PDB file of C-alpha atoms in Angstrom:
ATOM      1  CA  MET A   1       1.476  16.091 -26.245  1.00 93.00           C
ATOM      2  CA  LYS A   2      -1.109  15.833 -23.447  1.00 97.00           C
ATOM      3  CA  ALA A   3      -1.432  14.176 -20.273  1.00 98.00           C
ATOM      4  CA  ILE A   4      -4.868  13.850 -18.211  1.00 98.00           C
ATOM      5  CA  PHE A   5      -5.067  13.125 -14.475  1.00 98.00           C
ATOM      6  CA  VAL A   6      -8.212  11.210 -14.731  1.00 98.00           C
ATOM      7  CA  ASP A   7      -9.527  10.705 -11.117  1.00 98.00           C
ATOM      8  CA  ALA A   8      -7.557  13.372  -8.890  1.00 97.00           C
ATOM      9  CA  ASN A   9      -9.074  13.786  -5.332  1.00 95.00           C
ATOM     10  CA  PRO A  10      -8.928  17.471  -3.863  1.00 96.00           C
ATOM     11  CA  THR A  11      -5.594  17.141  -1.996  1.00 95.00           C
ATOM     12  CA  LEU A  12      -3.645  15.492  -5.159  1.00 96.00           C
ATOM     13  CA  SER A  13      -5.298  18.203  -7.387  1.00 97.00           C
ATOM     14  CA  ALA A  14      -3.915  20.932  -5.392  1.00 97.00           C
ATOM     15  CA  VAL A  15      -0.732  19.232  -5.513  1.00 98.00           C
ATOM     16  CA  ALA A  16      -0.597  18.762  -9.379  1.00 98.00           C
ATOM     17  CA  GLU A  17      -1.618  22.307 -10.065  1.00 97.00           C
ATOM     18  CA  ARG A  18       1.090  23.623  -7.641  1.00 97.00           C
ATOM     19  CA  LEU A  19       3.991  21.471  -9.156  1.00 97.00           C
ATOM     20  CA  HIS A  20       2.924  21.867 -12.817  1.00 97.00           C
ATOM     21  CA  ARG A  21       5.394  24.330 -14.688  1.00 94.00           C
ATOM     22  CA  ALA A  22       4.363  26.867 -17.096  1.00 92.00           C
ATOM     23  CA  ASP A  23       6.676  25.019 -19.510  1.00 92.00           C
ATOM     24  CA  ASP A  24       5.376  21.388 -19.154  1.00 94.00           C
ATOM     25  CA  LEU A  25       3.340  19.758 -21.228  1.00 95.00           C
ATOM     26  CA  GLU A  26      -0.200  20.186 -21.342  1.00 96.00           C
ATOM     27  CA  LEU A  27      -1.821  18.907 -18.093  1.00 98.00           C
ATOM     28  CA  VAL A  28      -5.642  18.435 -17.396  1.00 98.00           C
ATOM     29  CA  ILE A  29      -6.686  17.569 -14.115  1.00 98.00           C
ATOM     30  CA  ASN A  30     -10.082  15.468 -13.979  1.00 98.00           C
ATOM     31  CA  ARG A  31     -11.450  16.323 -10.171  1.00 97.00           C
ATOM     32  CA  GLN A  32     -13.325  13.318 -10.411  1.00 96.00           C
ATOM     33  CA  PRO A  33     -11.963  10.741  -7.864  1.00 95.00           C
ATOM     34  CA  ASP A  34     -15.265   8.371  -8.323  1.00 95.00           C
ATOM     35  CA  ILE A  35     -14.522   7.956 -12.141  1.00 97.00           C
ATOM     36  CA  THR A  36     -15.550   4.547 -13.091  1.00 97.00           C
ATOM     37  CA  SER A  37     -13.599   2.758 -16.116  1.00 98.00           C
ATOM     38  CA  ASP A  38     -16.216   2.791 -18.575  1.00 97.00           C
ATOM     39  CA  GLN A  39     -15.701   6.639 -18.556  1.00 98.00           C
ATOM     40  CA  LEU A  40     -12.192   6.682 -19.123  1.00 98.00           C
ATOM     41  CA  PRO A  41     -12.249   6.567 -22.875  1.00 98.00           C
ATOM     42  CA  GLY A  42     -14.555   9.749 -22.763  1.00 97.00           C
ATOM     43  CA  VAL A  43     -12.147  11.699 -20.291  1.00 98.00           C
ATOM     44  CA  LEU A  44      -8.755  10.595 -22.049  1.00 98.00           C
ATOM     45  CA  GLY A  45     -10.226  11.664 -25.421  1.00 97.00           C
ATOM     46  CA  ASP A  46      -6.980  11.854 -27.800  1.00 96.00           C
ATOM     47  CA  ALA A  47      -4.419  12.196 -24.784  1.00 98.00           C
ATOM     48  CA  GLU A  48      -1.254  10.105 -24.991  1.00 98.00           C
ATOM     49  CA  ILE A  49      -0.626   9.887 -21.079  1.00 98.00           C
ATOM     50  CA  ALA A  50      -3.054   9.108 -18.388  1.00 98.00           C
ATOM     51  CA  ILE A  51      -2.079   9.575 -14.782  1.00 98.00           C
ATOM     52  CA  ILE A  52      -4.145   7.140 -12.553  1.00 98.00           C
ATOM     53  CA  ASP A  53      -4.192   7.223  -8.791  1.00 95.00           C
ATOM     54  CA  HIS A  54      -6.752   4.395  -8.222  1.00 93.00           C
ATOM     55  CA  THR A  55      -9.142   3.700 -10.984  1.00 97.00           C
ATOM     56  CA  HIS A  56      -9.081   0.235 -12.835  1.00 97.00           C
ATOM     57  CA  LEU A  57      -7.778   0.268 -16.096  1.00 98.00           C
ATOM     58  CA  PRO A  58      -8.967  -3.171 -17.780  1.00 98.00           C
ATOM     59  CA  THR A  59      -7.737  -3.852 -21.277  1.00 98.00           C
ATOM     60  CA  ASP A  60     -10.796  -3.653 -23.209  1.00 98.00           C
ATOM     61  CA  ILE A  61     -11.261  -0.202 -21.762  1.00 98.00           C
ATOM     62  CA  ALA A  62      -7.653   0.884 -22.675  1.00 98.00           C
ATOM     63  CA  ARG A  63      -8.331  -0.280 -26.447  1.00 98.00           C
ATOM     64  CA  GLN A  64     -10.987   2.424 -26.582  1.00 98.00           C
ATOM     65  CA  CYS A  65      -8.495   5.080 -25.514  1.00 98.00           C
ATOM     66  CA  LYS A  66      -7.215   5.647 -29.140  1.00 95.00           C
ATOM     67  CA  GLY A  67      -4.726   8.268 -28.333  1.00 97.00           C
ATOM     68  CA  LEU A  68      -3.301   6.408 -25.226  1.00 98.00           C
ATOM     69  CA  LYS A  69       0.511   5.688 -25.229  1.00 98.00           C
ATOM     70  CA  HIS A  70       1.696   5.831 -21.758  1.00 98.00           C
ATOM     71  CA  VAL A  71      -0.159   5.264 -18.209  1.00 98.00           C
ATOM     72  CA  VAL A  72       1.756   6.517 -15.106  1.00 98.00           C
ATOM     73  CA  PHE A  73       0.315   4.895 -12.162  1.00 98.00           C
ATOM     74  CA  LEU A  74       0.918   6.901  -8.945  1.00 96.00           C
ATOM     75  CA  GLY A  75       2.378   4.206  -6.702  1.00 91.00           C
ATOM     76  CA  THR A  76       3.855   0.699  -7.129  1.00 86.00           C
ATOM     77  CA  GLY A  77       0.732  -1.697  -7.263  1.00 84.00           C
ATOM     78  CA  ALA A  78      -0.286  -1.117 -10.844  1.00 92.00           C
ATOM     79  CA  ARG A  79      -1.119  -4.764 -11.052  1.00 87.00           C
ATOM     80  CA  SER A  80      -3.667  -4.268  -8.730  1.00 85.00           C
ATOM     81  CA  TYR A  81      -5.658  -1.970 -11.342  1.00 93.00           C
ATOM     82  CA  MET A  82      -4.412  -2.848 -14.758  1.00 96.00           C
ATOM     83  CA  ASN A  83      -2.433  -5.582 -16.613  1.00 96.00           C
ATOM     84  CA  PRO A  84       0.929  -4.283 -17.769  1.00 96.00           C
ATOM     85  CA  GLU A  85       1.776  -6.935 -19.822  1.00 96.00           C
ATOM     86  CA  GLU A  86      -1.389  -6.789 -21.682  1.00 98.00           C
ATOM     87  CA  LEU A  87      -1.167  -3.240 -22.106  1.00 98.00           C
ATOM     88  CA  ALA A  88       2.176  -3.229 -23.785  1.00 98.00           C
ATOM     89  CA  GLU A  89       0.861  -6.120 -26.263  1.00 98.00           C
ATOM     90  CA  ILE A  90      -1.559  -2.973 -27.335  1.00 97.00           C
ATOM     91  CA  GLY A  91       1.464  -0.297 -27.070  1.00 98.00           C
ATOM     92  CA  ILE A  92       0.559   0.996 -23.776  1.00 98.00           C
ATOM     93  CA  GLU A  93       3.568   1.521 -21.447  1.00 98.00           C
ATOM     94  CA  VAL A  94       2.850   1.859 -17.594  1.00 98.00           C
ATOM     95  CA  HIS A  95       5.271   3.584 -15.353  1.00 98.00           C
ATOM     96  CA  ILE A  96       5.354   3.017 -11.719  1.00 96.00           C
ATOM     97  CA  ILE A  97       6.632   5.312  -8.567  1.00 96.00           C
ATOM     98  CA  LYS A  98       8.756   4.079  -6.210  1.00 92.00           C
ATOM     99  CA  GLY A  99       9.876   5.411  -2.963  1.00 92.00           C
ATOM    100  CA  TYR A 100       7.562   8.400  -2.698  1.00 94.00           C
ATOM    101  CA  GLY A 101       6.211   7.515   0.527  1.00 94.00           C
ATOM    102  CA  ASP A 102       8.889   4.977   2.113  1.00 96.00           C
ATOM    103  CA  THR A 103       8.899   7.023   5.347  1.00 96.00           C
ATOM    104  CA  ALA A 104       5.214   7.927   5.390  1.00 97.00           C
ATOM    105  CA  VAL A 105       4.315   3.964   4.965  1.00 97.00           C
ATOM    106  CA  ALA A 106       6.931   2.839   7.564  1.00 98.00           C
ATOM    107  CA  GLU A 107       5.456   5.296  10.022  1.00 98.00           C
ATOM    108  CA  CYS A 108       2.110   3.553   9.347  1.00 98.00           C
ATOM    109  CA  ALA A 109       3.235   0.148   9.869  1.00 98.00           C
ATOM    110  CA  PHE A 110       5.149   1.266  13.081  1.00 98.00           C
ATOM    111  CA  ALA A 111       2.054   3.235  14.236  1.00 98.00           C
ATOM    112  CA  LEU A 112      -0.369  -0.042  13.597  1.00 98.00           C
ATOM    113  CA  MET A 113       2.442  -2.274  15.242  1.00 98.00           C
ATOM    114  CA  TRP A 114       2.169   0.006  18.563  1.00 98.00           C
ATOM    115  CA  ALA A 115      -1.283   0.374  18.240  1.00 98.00           C
ATOM    116  CA  SER A 116      -1.966  -3.645  17.828  1.00 98.00           C
ATOM    117  CA  ALA A 117       0.233  -4.155  20.737  1.00 98.00           C
ATOM    118  CA  LYS A 118      -1.265  -2.058  23.224  1.00 98.00           C
ATOM    119  CA  GLY A 119      -5.139  -2.274  22.121  1.00 96.00           C
ATOM    120  CA  PHE A 120      -5.773   1.326  21.835  1.00 96.00           C
ATOM    121  CA  ALA A 121      -8.205   1.003  19.229  1.00 95.00           C
ATOM    122  CA  ARG A 122     -10.671  -1.541  21.266  1.00 95.00           C
ATOM    123  CA  MET A 123     -10.045   0.625  24.249  1.00 96.00           C
ATOM    124  CA  ASP A 124     -11.295   3.862  22.356  1.00 96.00           C
ATOM    125  CA  ARG A 125     -14.262   2.353  21.160  1.00 95.00           C
ATOM    126  CA  GLU A 126     -15.281   0.879  24.500  1.00 95.00           C
ATOM    127  CA  MET A 127     -14.612   4.102  26.578  1.00 95.00           C
ATOM    128  CA  ARG A 128     -16.716   6.067  23.973  1.00 96.00           C
ATOM    129  CA  ALA A 129     -19.341   3.939  24.430  1.00 96.00           C
ATOM    130  CA  GLY A 130     -19.177   4.394  28.075  1.00 97.00           C
ATOM    131  CA  ASN A 131     -17.312   1.173  29.150  1.00 96.00           C
ATOM    132  CA  TRP A 132     -14.160   1.663  31.688  1.00 97.00           C
ATOM    133  CA  LEU A 133     -12.092  -1.245  29.558  1.00 92.00           C
ATOM    134  CA  ARG A 134      -8.656  -2.015  30.388  1.00 92.00           C
ATOM    135  CA  SER A 135      -6.277  -4.500  28.959  1.00 89.00           C
ATOM    136  CA  ASP A 136      -3.163  -5.997  28.997  1.00 93.00           C
ATOM    137  CA  ALA A 137      -0.467  -4.801  26.386  1.00 96.00           C
ATOM    138  CA  VAL A 138       2.416  -6.440  24.728  1.00 97.00           C
ATOM    139  CA  GLN A 139       5.539  -5.098  25.428  1.00 98.00           C
ATOM    140  CA  LEU A 140       7.812  -4.375  22.313  1.00 98.00           C
ATOM    141  CA  THR A 141      11.034  -3.507  23.648  1.00 98.00           C
ATOM    142  CA  GLY A 142      13.105  -6.610  23.145  1.00 98.00           C
ATOM    143  CA  LYS A 143      10.567  -8.283  21.093  1.00 98.00           C
ATOM    144  CA  THR A 144      11.662  -9.539  17.457  1.00 98.00           C
ATOM    145  CA  LEU A 145      10.236  -7.605  14.522  1.00 98.00           C
ATOM    146  CA  GLY A 146       9.932  -9.870  11.312  1.00 98.00           C
ATOM    147  CA  LEU A 147       9.939  -8.034   7.858  1.00 98.00           C
ATOM    148  CA  VAL A 148       8.303  -9.984   4.910  1.00 98.00           C
ATOM    149  CA  GLY A 149      10.106  -8.045   1.622  1.00 98.00           C
ATOM    150  CA  PHE A 150      12.948  -5.662   2.027  1.00 98.00           C
ATOM    151  CA  GLY A 151      13.130  -2.493   0.000  1.00 96.00           C
ATOM    152  CA  GLY A 152      12.793   0.982   1.154  1.00 96.00           C
ATOM    153  CA  ILE A 153       9.769   0.938   3.117  1.00 97.00           C
ATOM    154  CA  ALA A 154      11.089  -1.945   5.361  1.00 98.00           C
ATOM    155  CA  ALA A 155      14.446  -0.342   5.705  1.00 98.00           C
ATOM    156  CA  GLU A 156      12.385   2.523   7.217  1.00 98.00           C
ATOM    157  CA  VAL A 157      10.479   0.120   9.260  1.00 98.00           C
ATOM    158  CA  ALA A 158      13.863  -1.577  10.471  1.00 98.00           C
ATOM    159  CA  ARG A 159      15.376   2.098  11.541  1.00 98.00           C
ATOM    160  CA  LEU A 160      12.170   3.221  13.781  1.00 98.00           C
ATOM    161  CA  ALA A 161      12.214  -0.485  15.283  1.00 98.00           C
ATOM    162  CA  GLN A 162      15.664  -0.670  16.168  1.00 98.00           C
ATOM    163  CA  GLY A 163      15.301   2.517  17.820  1.00 97.00           C
ATOM    164  CA  ALA A 164      12.719   1.353  19.993  1.00 97.00           C
ATOM    165  CA  GLY A 165      14.729  -1.661  20.961  1.00 98.00           C
ATOM    166  CA  MET A 166      13.488  -4.386  18.842  1.00 98.00           C
ATOM    167  CA  GLU A 167      15.417  -7.035  17.022  1.00 98.00           C
ATOM    168  CA  VAL A 168      14.542  -7.051  13.285  1.00 98.00           C
ATOM    169  CA  ILE A 169      14.919 -10.127  11.025  1.00 98.00           C
ATOM    170  CA  ALA A 170      13.965 -10.066   7.454  1.00 98.00           C
ATOM    171  CA  TRP A 171      13.331 -12.144   4.550  1.00 98.00           C
ATOM    172  CA  ASN A 172      13.415 -11.008   0.867  1.00 98.00           C
ATOM    173  CA  ARG A 173      13.007 -12.846  -2.852  1.00 95.00           C
ATOM    174  CA  SER A 174      16.387 -11.944  -3.319  1.00 95.00           C
ATOM    175  CA  ALA A 175      19.766 -11.547  -1.507  1.00 94.00           C
ATOM    176  CA  LYS A 176      19.810  -8.480   0.636  1.00 95.00           C
ATOM    177  CA  SER A 177      22.009  -7.150   3.653  1.00 96.00           C
ATOM    178  CA  HIS A 178      21.306  -3.798   6.105  1.00 98.00           C
ATOM    179  CA  PRO A 179      22.788  -2.961   9.010  1.00 97.00           C
ATOM    180  CA  GLY A 180      21.312  -4.350  12.247  1.00 97.00           C
ATOM    181  CA  VAL A 181      18.877  -6.632  10.233  1.00 98.00           C
ATOM    182  CA  ARG A 182      19.504 -10.356  10.093  1.00 98.00           C
ATOM    183  CA  PHE A 183      18.092 -12.120   7.136  1.00 98.00           C
ATOM    184  CA  VAL A 184      16.865 -15.506   7.307  1.00 98.00           C
ATOM    185  CA  GLU A 185      14.341 -17.720   5.712  1.00 98.00           C
ATOM    186  CA  LEU A 186      10.788 -17.030   5.266  1.00 98.00           C
ATOM    187  CA  ASP A 187       9.588 -19.932   7.307  1.00 97.00           C
ATOM    188  CA  GLU A 188      11.976 -18.722  10.231  1.00 98.00           C
ATOM    189  CA  VAL A 189      10.496 -15.209   9.995  1.00 98.00           C
ATOM    190  CA  LEU A 190       6.953 -16.206  10.613  1.00 98.00           C
ATOM    191  CA  ALA A 191       7.792 -18.877  13.396  1.00 98.00           C
ATOM    192  CA  THR A 192       9.974 -16.843  15.661  1.00 98.00           C
ATOM    193  CA  SER A 193       8.777 -13.037  15.188  1.00 98.00           C
ATOM    194  CA  HIS A 194       6.464 -11.423  17.703  1.00 98.00           C
ATOM    195  CA  VAL A 195       5.515  -9.171  15.009  1.00 98.00           C
ATOM    196  CA  VAL A 196       5.343  -9.795  11.133  1.00 98.00           C
ATOM    197  CA  SER A 197       4.871  -6.980   8.881  1.00 98.00           C
ATOM    198  CA  MET A 198       4.287  -7.302   4.925  1.00 98.00           C
ATOM    199  CA  HIS A 199       6.452  -5.315   2.825  1.00 98.00           C
ATOM    200  CA  LEU A 200       6.206  -7.385  -0.535  1.00 95.00           C
ATOM    201  CA  LEU A 201       4.862  -5.973  -4.118  1.00 89.00           C
ATOM    202  CA  LEU A 202       1.701  -7.808  -5.147  1.00 88.00           C
ATOM    203  CA  THR A 203       2.522 -10.413  -8.076  1.00 88.00           C
ATOM    204  CA  ASP A 204       1.473 -13.580  -9.274  1.00 89.00           C
ATOM    205  CA  GLU A 205       4.272 -15.136  -6.943  1.00 94.00           C
ATOM    206  CA  THR A 206       3.779 -13.132  -3.941  1.00 96.00           C
ATOM    207  CA  ARG A 207      -0.327 -13.337  -4.162  1.00 96.00           C
ATOM    208  CA  GLY A 208      -1.326 -15.206  -1.269  1.00 98.00           C
ATOM    209  CA  ILE A 209       2.219 -15.867   0.307  1.00 98.00           C
ATOM    210  CA  ILE A 210       0.766 -15.631   3.878  1.00 98.00           C
ATOM    211  CA  SER A 211      -1.415 -18.807   3.401  1.00 98.00           C
ATOM    212  CA  ARG A 212      -3.109 -20.679   6.141  1.00 98.00           C
ATOM    213  CA  GLU A 213      -0.395 -23.159   6.437  1.00 98.00           C
ATOM    214  CA  ARG A 214       2.032 -20.337   7.030  1.00 98.00           C
ATOM    215  CA  ILE A 215      -0.028 -18.643   9.290  1.00 98.00           C
ATOM    216  CA  ASN A 216      -0.564 -21.591  11.325  1.00 98.00           C
ATOM    217  CA  ALA A 217       3.125 -21.727  11.139  1.00 98.00           C
ATOM    218  CA  MET A 218       3.745 -17.936  13.298  1.00 98.00           C
ATOM    219  CA  ARG A 219       4.192 -17.966  16.870  1.00 98.00           C
ATOM    220  CA  ASP A 220       1.006 -18.096  18.757  1.00 98.00           C
ATOM    221  CA  GLY A 221      -0.403 -14.643  19.357  1.00 98.00           C
ATOM    222  CA  ALA A 222       1.474 -12.899  16.932  1.00 98.00           C
ATOM    223  CA  ILE A 223       0.605  -9.619  15.633  1.00 98.00           C
ATOM    224  CA  LEU A 224       0.445  -9.135  11.962  1.00 99.00           C
ATOM    225  CA  VAL A 225       0.740  -5.769  10.059  1.00 98.00           C
ATOM    226  CA  ASN A 226      -0.037  -5.176   6.529  1.00 98.00           C
ATOM    227  CA  THR A 227       0.552  -1.899   4.778  1.00 98.00           C
ATOM    228  CA  ALA A 228       1.581  -3.066   1.715  1.00 95.00           C
ATOM    229  CA  ARG A 229      -1.237  -4.978  -0.466  1.00 94.00           C
ATOM    230  CA  GLY A 230      -4.281  -7.099   0.779  1.00 96.00           C
ATOM    231  CA  ALA A 231      -4.069 -10.116  -1.443  1.00 96.00           C
ATOM    232  CA  LEU A 232      -0.625 -10.943  -0.284  1.00 97.00           C
ATOM    233  CA  VAL A 233      -2.461 -12.702   2.772  1.00 98.00           C
ATOM    234  CA  ASP A 234      -5.168 -15.070   2.692  1.00 98.00           C
ATOM    235  CA  GLU A 235      -7.797 -13.079   4.499  1.00 98.00           C
ATOM    236  CA  GLU A 236     -10.245 -16.150   5.204  1.00 98.00           C
ATOM    237  CA  ALA A 237      -7.481 -17.692   7.044  1.00 98.00           C
ATOM    238  CA  MET A 238      -6.366 -14.611   8.688  1.00 98.00           C
ATOM    239  CA  ILE A 239      -9.551 -13.907  10.110  1.00 98.00           C
ATOM    240  CA  ASP A 240     -10.038 -17.436  11.283  1.00 98.00           C
ATOM    241  CA  ALA A 241      -6.902 -17.166  13.361  1.00 98.00           C
ATOM    242  CA  LEU A 242      -7.612 -13.968  14.643  1.00 98.00           C
ATOM    243  CA  LYS A 243     -11.060 -15.455  15.850  1.00 98.00           C
ATOM    244  CA  SER A 244      -8.826 -18.710  17.556  1.00 98.00           C
ATOM    245  CA  GLY A 245      -6.586 -16.317  18.957  1.00 97.00           C
ATOM    246  CA  LYS A 246      -3.520 -17.881  16.933  1.00 98.00           C
ATOM    247  CA  LEU A 247      -3.100 -14.313  15.752  1.00 98.00           C
ATOM    248  CA  GLY A 248      -3.086 -11.780  18.734  1.00 98.00           C
ATOM    249  CA  HIS A 249      -3.675  -8.803  16.741  1.00 98.00           C
ATOM    250  CA  ALA A 250      -3.699  -7.320  13.158  1.00 98.00           C
ATOM    251  CA  GLY A 251      -2.880  -3.864  12.140  1.00 98.00           C
ATOM    252  CA  LEU A 252      -4.250  -3.478   8.316  1.00 98.00           C
ATOM    253  CA  ASP A 253      -4.024  -0.698   6.078  1.00 98.00           C
ATOM    254  CA  VAL A 254      -4.754  -2.680   2.799  1.00 97.00           C
ATOM    255  CA  PHE A 255      -7.564  -5.232   2.141  1.00 97.00           C
ATOM    256  CA  VAL A 256      -8.576  -7.553  -0.705  1.00 95.00           C
ATOM    257  CA  THR A 257     -11.338  -5.733  -1.303  1.00 94.00           C
ATOM    258  CA  GLU A 258     -11.144  -1.765  -1.337  1.00 90.00           C
ATOM    259  CA  PRO A 259     -13.122  -0.003   0.032  1.00 89.00           C
ATOM    260  CA  MET A 260     -14.047  -2.228   2.678  1.00 93.00           C
ATOM    261  CA  PRO A 261     -17.592  -3.492   2.257  1.00 93.00           C
ATOM    262  CA  LYS A 262     -20.112  -2.470   4.999  1.00 93.00           C
ATOM    263  CA  ASP A 263     -20.323  -5.192   7.523  1.00 94.00           C
ATOM    264  CA  HIS A 264     -17.084  -6.971   6.405  1.00 97.00           C
ATOM    265  CA  PRO A 265     -16.195  -9.891   9.141  1.00 98.00           C
ATOM    266  CA  LEU A 266     -13.114  -7.631  10.107  1.00 98.00           C
ATOM    267  CA  THR A 267     -15.281  -5.135  11.320  1.00 96.00           C
ATOM    268  CA  LYS A 268     -16.527  -7.152  13.729  1.00 96.00           C
ATOM    269  CA  LEU A 269     -13.332  -8.583  15.695  1.00 97.00           C
ATOM    270  CA  ASP A 270     -11.889  -6.622  18.290  1.00 96.00           C
ATOM    271  CA  ASN A 271      -8.485  -7.661  18.150  1.00 97.00           C
ATOM    272  CA  VAL A 272      -8.308  -5.817  14.371  1.00 98.00           C
ATOM    273  CA  THR A 273      -7.129  -2.178  14.082  1.00 98.00           C
ATOM    274  CA  LEU A 274      -7.922  -0.870  10.648  1.00 98.00           C
ATOM    275  CA  SER A 275      -7.216   2.143   8.590  1.00 97.00           C
ATOM    276  CA  ALA A 276      -8.162   3.020   4.958  1.00 95.00           C
ATOM    277  CA  HIS A 277      -5.447   2.633   2.984  1.00 92.00           C
ATOM    278  CA  SER A 278      -4.074   5.511   4.140  1.00 93.00           C
ATOM    279  CA  ALA A 279      -0.594   4.914   4.805  1.00 94.00           C
ATOM    280  CA  PHE A 280       1.080   7.214   2.269  1.00 90.00           C
ATOM    281  CA  ARG A 281      -1.524  10.295   2.828  1.00 90.00           C
ATOM    282  CA  THR A 282       1.095  12.645   4.001  1.00 95.00           C
ATOM    283  CA  PRO A 283       2.100  16.190   2.515  1.00 96.00           C
ATOM    284  CA  GLU A 284       5.586  15.018   1.765  1.00 96.00           C
ATOM    285  CA  ALA A 285       4.936  12.089   0.079  1.00 96.00           C
ATOM    286  CA  SER A 286       2.013  13.858  -1.969  1.00 96.00           C
ATOM    287  CA  ASP A 287       4.822  15.982  -3.020  1.00 97.00           C
ATOM    288  CA  ASN A 288       7.299  13.196  -3.812  1.00 96.00           C
ATOM    289  CA  LEU A 289       4.368  11.217  -5.710  1.00 97.00           C
ATOM    290  CA  ILE A 290       3.052  14.378  -8.029  1.00 97.00           C
ATOM    291  CA  GLN A 291       6.511  15.571  -8.645  1.00 97.00           C
ATOM    292  CA  SER A 292       7.901  11.985  -9.919  1.00 97.00           C
ATOM    293  CA  ALA A 293       4.642  11.525 -11.967  1.00 98.00           C
ATOM    294  CA  LEU A 294       4.995  14.933 -13.713  1.00 97.00           C
ATOM    295  CA  ASN A 295       8.937  13.980 -14.197  1.00 96.00           C
ATOM    296  CA  HIS A 296       7.316  10.714 -15.844  1.00 97.00           C
ATOM    297  CA  CYS A 297       5.512  12.676 -17.913  1.00 97.00           C
ATOM    298  CA  ARG A 298       8.150  15.414 -18.800  1.00 96.00           C
ATOM    299  CA  ARG A 299      10.577  12.470 -19.831  1.00 96.00           C
ATOM    300  CA  ILE A 300       7.828  10.850 -22.304  1.00 96.00           C
ATOM    301  CA  SER A 301       7.326  14.569 -23.661  1.00 92.00           C
ATOM    302  CA  GLY A 302      11.162  15.528 -23.830  1.00 88.00           C
ATOM    303  CA  LYS A 303      10.701  18.243 -21.134  1.00 69.00           C
ATOM    304  CA  GLY A 304      13.107  18.864 -18.724  1.00 62.00           C
ATOM    305  CA  VAL A 305      13.117  16.774 -15.214  1.00 62.00           C
ATOM    306  CA  GLN A 306      12.364  18.985 -12.123  1.00 56.00           C
ATOM    307  CA  GLN A 307      14.845  17.737  -8.960  1.00 52.00           C
TER     308      GLN A 307
END
């Protein structure tokens, strides 16, 4: 049995080489992070397992990968890149990886919240251009942080926010409880939170859940942070709310279209802080991610799992 990491960037290539054991199944690392979907059949050949980081795998392309039986997707957002149900119908099982970067992503969300509240990105841009821009900030201590979705990442964000003296409320699609967090309905989260942070998986049910109507129901001047998936939010409505001041600021690591197109409307707004879908990119998270991917491959092939 053979696994091929089809779109390995230099960082993850090195991690995979280091963590791959001599007694593991065969692993081929294709150092081609910009591979296109139509190149996948040629790269995979007769391999049974594809490890995929960010490349789209349309079902019609998967049908051309004659040996493919398993896809190990490096993260939780496989649906943004493939249709797991359609793949299952043609005998391909999709495996996702949860929890590998909870702390890393939470720290990014926390950093975007503070950068948004303090206006650092705009001041930095202006000062580099020779302008001594001084702007008023939002004091977050004592403010309310609302978490939309509550899994491992949101729990880490709650821990950080509680340490900073914030009140934390949350909404989750299923019942949850967590120390120091008050669970309420989504409408209350949006209406009362000074900062709203997104922590949902993208599904057919959650796509566009932060609609224009729900943005209009948010607290005036609120900060919106998204480190989950861009399509959870109506992007056009968010942009309109940022332009009007309904939203005070947005701290965004994820977008509807990635990479973000040149001259995207979000790049024209002063009250937006942008990062390039990099919340999970820490050495610790990369090690967790690749170890988990290799463990999936070991289970599939009958090899021993590495703790």
